[in-house]
Amino acid sequence: MTPLRIHQLPTAIAAIALLTTLSVDPSSAFAPGANKFPIQSLPTRSQTANTIFTTSTSLNALGVFVRKAKEADVRKYCQDGPPESVLSLLQKIKDSSDKDDEVELPTELQTLLTKRKGTITIIAEYKRKLEGSGFITDVLDPVLLSPVFREFGAAAVAVLADERTGGCTYDDIVAVVEEQDEALGDVPGPLPVISSDLIVDEIQIAQAADSGAKAVTVTYGVVGEEKVQQFIKDAASLGLEVIVNVGTAEEAQGAVNAGASIISVTGVDGSDNKFAVIESLSIPEGRNVCTIANILAKDNKALEEVEEAWMCRDAGFNCVWVSDALYKAGNDPVEHPGAIISTMKAKSSVKYASPKARSGKGEGAREYLGDILM
């Protein structure tokens, strides 16, 4: 197997792979009598230039790298001193954890994302940068795109609150929440905002709640079943819902066993492969589980992502999560983010139409997408 040098890996994975192992629970720094802890030093660029990684690195190993990277971020946040509002919410989580009482799980977002059979809802993810996308590298400010998501029919807005991968911070969550709140009393009204961060510690759940988010994402492959179960309970204590990201059928079942009511199939390409992850789910009687298909952006100017959204709908998914694909055409008057959302929601079928007609070339392709939107 041909080894890959670190400079050949995607930037995010390379950075993640260099972070040192952490052994302290970040939020434990706020326990009575706890001492602040130093941030461990990272290797310099010259020290790592010849570091070798092979393509045989397991997904579990990458999950460890990802977790350690985020733990480093959280440790620094704790060391810098979180605001009192976040610490108060964190204490509320800890107080709830000390009790044996069952916490009632909120279901507002789950209900919003789950419509009648044959329809699909859309989660539009906002991010500031699209590194390595091959198209554009930056997107408009959140206050400009937030109303577009709402007016063109998204069911919820996610903000990729991980500065390393999406260029966003929790300040962007606040900005989107505030813009959505301006639509109170209007039709369509405000959309719920999801904090799409890599949750490794309960203080991030407190951050999300303090920012006004209604839900958080937790990645099963990074934290495992026990932590998923704990984070669902922690989030519920603050009135937040949890979307559990899964990549295999085993992870999906583990998430359901841990109490997840919303699962998102991520990092899996193709509608058939996505459906295989949820096809054999065993769901306890009396429980409902909302299923989300995360649509990966294709490295071309076609609209294959729209077609995949239709196929996921027809396969039985309740919702699709769309991110980079929203921004492939920039502010094109026909293929702007709102148009992509509307087209994904259209009742068209791959049996009778193909959104791939819009390829950047070809007579009448732009008019075809307009026809779908009407």
PDB file of N, CA, C and O in Angstrom, residues 13 48 56 59 88 91 124 129 131 146 205-206 220 230 236 247 254 267 280 287 310 347 360-361 367:
ATOM      1  N   ILE A  13      -7.632  16.902   8.060  1.00  0.00           N
ATOM      2  CA  ILE A  13      -7.174  15.625   8.609  1.00  0.00           C
ATOM      3  C   ILE A  13      -5.724  15.715   9.039  1.00  0.00           C
ATOM      4  O   ILE A  13      -5.320  15.178  10.070  1.00  0.00           O
ATOM      5  N   THR A  48       7.115  17.846  11.355  1.00  0.00           N
ATOM      6  CA  THR A  48       6.125  16.901  10.862  1.00  0.00           C
ATOM      7  C   THR A  48       6.141  16.728   9.355  1.00  0.00           C
ATOM      8  O   THR A  48       5.363  15.955   8.815  1.00  0.00           O
ATOM      9  N   SER A  56      -4.212   2.858   5.237  1.00  0.00           N
ATOM     10  CA  SER A  56      -4.844   1.815   6.036  1.00  0.00           C
ATOM     11  C   SER A  56      -5.318   2.330   7.390  1.00  0.00           C
ATOM     12  O   SER A  56      -5.863   1.578   8.182  1.00  0.00           O
ATOM     13  N   LEU A  59     -11.000   4.139  10.398  1.00  0.00           N
ATOM     14  CA  LEU A  59     -11.902   5.234  10.718  1.00  0.00           C
ATOM     15  C   LEU A  59     -11.935   5.482  12.212  1.00  0.00           C
ATOM     16  O   LEU A  59     -12.066   6.615  12.671  1.00  0.00           O
ATOM     17  N   SER A  88     -23.345  28.833  33.926  1.00  0.00           N
ATOM     18  CA  SER A  88     -24.625  28.585  34.594  1.00  0.00           C
ATOM     19  C   SER A  88     -25.368  27.428  33.933  1.00  0.00           C
ATOM     20  O   SER A  88     -25.941  26.566  34.621  1.00  0.00           O
ATOM     21  N   GLN A  91     -23.664  24.173  34.799  1.00  0.00           N
ATOM     22  CA  GLN A  91     -24.037  23.718  36.135  1.00  0.00           C
ATOM     23  C   GLN A  91     -25.403  23.050  36.121  1.00  0.00           C
ATOM     24  O   GLN A  91     -25.635  22.058  36.822  1.00  0.00           O
ATOM     25  N   ALA A 124     -30.470  23.260   5.879  1.00  0.00           N
ATOM     26  CA  ALA A 124     -29.454  24.016   5.133  1.00  0.00           C
ATOM     27  C   ALA A 124     -28.325  24.382   6.089  1.00  0.00           C
ATOM     28  O   ALA A 124     -28.555  25.044   7.104  1.00  0.00           O
ATOM     29  N   LYS A 129     -16.425  28.896   4.869  1.00  0.00           N
ATOM     30  CA  LYS A 129     -15.413  28.542   3.879  1.00  0.00           C
ATOM     31  C   LYS A 129     -15.660  27.150   3.336  1.00  0.00           C
ATOM     32  O   LYS A 129     -16.217  26.285   4.009  1.00  0.00           O
ATOM     33  N   GLU A 131     -13.149  25.039   1.795  1.00  0.00           N
ATOM     34  CA  GLU A 131     -11.782  24.704   1.410  1.00  0.00           C
ATOM     35  C   GLU A 131     -11.732  23.401   0.624  1.00  0.00           C
ATOM     36  O   GLU A 131     -12.289  22.389   1.028  1.00  0.00           O
ATOM     37  N   SER A 146     -29.233  33.605   5.878  1.00  0.00           N
ATOM     38  CA  SER A 146     -30.250  33.080   6.783  1.00  0.00           C
ATOM     39  C   SER A 146     -31.673  33.307   6.277  1.00  0.00           C
ATOM     40  O   SER A 146     -32.484  32.371   6.253  1.00  0.00           O
ATOM     41  N   ILE A 205     -22.391  21.812  24.696  1.00  0.00           N
ATOM     42  CA  ILE A 205     -23.857  21.816  24.695  1.00  0.00           C
ATOM     43  C   ILE A 205     -24.354  23.077  25.387  1.00  0.00           C
ATOM     44  O   ILE A 205     -25.312  23.715  24.933  1.00  0.00           O
ATOM     45  N   ALA A 206     -23.685  23.451  26.490  1.00  0.00           N
ATOM     46  CA  ALA A 206     -24.036  24.697  27.169  1.00  0.00           C
ATOM     47  C   ALA A 206     -23.784  25.899  26.257  1.00  0.00           C
ATOM     48  O   ALA A 206     -24.582  26.841  26.223  1.00  0.00           O
ATOM     49  N   TYR A 220     -21.371   9.674  16.439  1.00  0.00           N
ATOM     50  CA  TYR A 220     -21.255   8.385  17.120  1.00  0.00           C
ATOM     51  C   TYR A 220     -19.840   7.817  16.997  1.00  0.00           C
ATOM     52  O   TYR A 220     -19.283   7.316  17.976  1.00  0.00           O
ATOM     53  N   GLN A 230     -25.218   9.898  27.129  1.00  0.00           N
ATOM     54  CA  GLN A 230     -25.042  10.956  28.125  1.00  0.00           C
ATOM     55  C   GLN A 230     -25.323  12.329  27.526  1.00  0.00           C
ATOM     56  O   GLN A 230     -25.987  13.169  28.148  1.00  0.00           O
ATOM     57  N   ALA A 236     -31.037  17.406  26.692  1.00  0.00           N
ATOM     58  CA  ALA A 236     -32.445  17.466  27.087  1.00  0.00           C
ATOM     59  C   ALA A 236     -32.633  18.305  28.345  1.00  0.00           C
ATOM     60  O   ALA A 236     -33.668  18.975  28.501  1.00  0.00           O
ATOM     61  N   GLY A 247     -22.326   6.494  10.398  1.00  0.00           N
ATOM     62  CA  GLY A 247     -21.794   6.163   9.085  1.00  0.00           C
ATOM     63  C   GLY A 247     -21.945   4.709   8.697  1.00  0.00           C
ATOM     64  O   GLY A 247     -21.636   4.327   7.568  1.00  0.00           O
ATOM     65  N   GLY A 254     -26.613   1.479  17.218  1.00  0.00           N
ATOM     66  CA  GLY A 254     -26.076   1.910  18.509  1.00  0.00           C
ATOM     67  C   GLY A 254     -26.664   3.242  18.951  1.00  0.00           C
ATOM     68  O   GLY A 254     -26.947   3.446  20.133  1.00  0.00           O
ATOM     69  N   GLY A 267     -21.073  11.112   5.607  1.00  0.00           N
ATOM     70  CA  GLY A 267     -19.855  10.540   5.045  1.00  0.00           C
ATOM     71  C   GLY A 267     -20.078   9.324   4.179  1.00  0.00           C
ATOM     72  O   GLY A 267     -19.144   8.571   3.906  1.00  0.00           O
ATOM     73  N   SER A 280     -32.082  -1.735   8.145  1.00  0.00           N
ATOM     74  CA  SER A 280     -32.382  -2.814   9.100  1.00  0.00           C
ATOM     75  C   SER A 280     -32.493  -2.333  10.537  1.00  0.00           C
ATOM     76  O   SER A 280     -32.350  -3.120  11.477  1.00  0.00           O
ATOM     77  N   ARG A 287     -41.585   4.188  19.749  1.00  0.00           N
ATOM     78  CA  ARG A 287     -40.617   5.250  19.469  1.00  0.00           C
ATOM     79  C   ARG A 287     -40.575   5.568  17.987  1.00  0.00           C
ATOM     80  O   ARG A 287     -40.774   4.694  17.146  1.00  0.00           O
ATOM     81  N   TRP A 310     -33.792  13.578  -4.158  1.00  0.00           N
ATOM     82  CA  TRP A 310     -35.047  12.949  -4.576  1.00  0.00           C
ATOM     83  C   TRP A 310     -35.009  11.443  -4.317  1.00  0.00           C
ATOM     84  O   TRP A 310     -35.979  10.854  -3.857  1.00  0.00           O
ATOM     85  N   LYS A 347     -41.536  18.015  -6.145  1.00  0.00           N
ATOM     86  CA  LYS A 347     -42.112  16.670  -6.215  1.00  0.00           C
ATOM     87  C   LYS A 347     -41.655  15.932  -7.469  1.00  0.00           C
ATOM     88  O   LYS A 347     -42.281  14.955  -7.879  1.00  0.00           O
ATOM     89  N   GLY A 360     -23.848  23.683 -16.730  1.00  0.00           N
ATOM     90  CA  GLY A 360     -23.016  24.821 -17.081  1.00  0.00           C
ATOM     91  C   GLY A 360     -22.918  24.959 -18.581  1.00  0.00           C
ATOM     92  O   GLY A 360     -22.447  25.954 -19.095  1.00  0.00           O
ATOM     93  N   LYS A 361     -23.343  23.922 -19.287  1.00  0.00           N
ATOM     94  CA  LYS A 361     -23.329  23.937 -20.741  1.00  0.00           C
ATOM     95  C   LYS A 361     -24.625  23.296 -21.222  1.00  0.00           C
ATOM     96  O   LYS A 361     -25.284  22.583 -20.497  1.00  0.00           O
ATOM     97  N   GLU A 367     -33.048  27.157 -18.156  1.00  0.00           N
ATOM     98  CA  GLU A 367     -34.498  27.276 -18.158  1.00  0.00           C
ATOM     99  C   GLU A 367     -35.145  26.043 -17.537  1.00  0.00           C
ATOM    100  O   GLU A 367     -36.181  26.123 -16.903  1.00  0.00           O
TER     101      GLU A 367
END
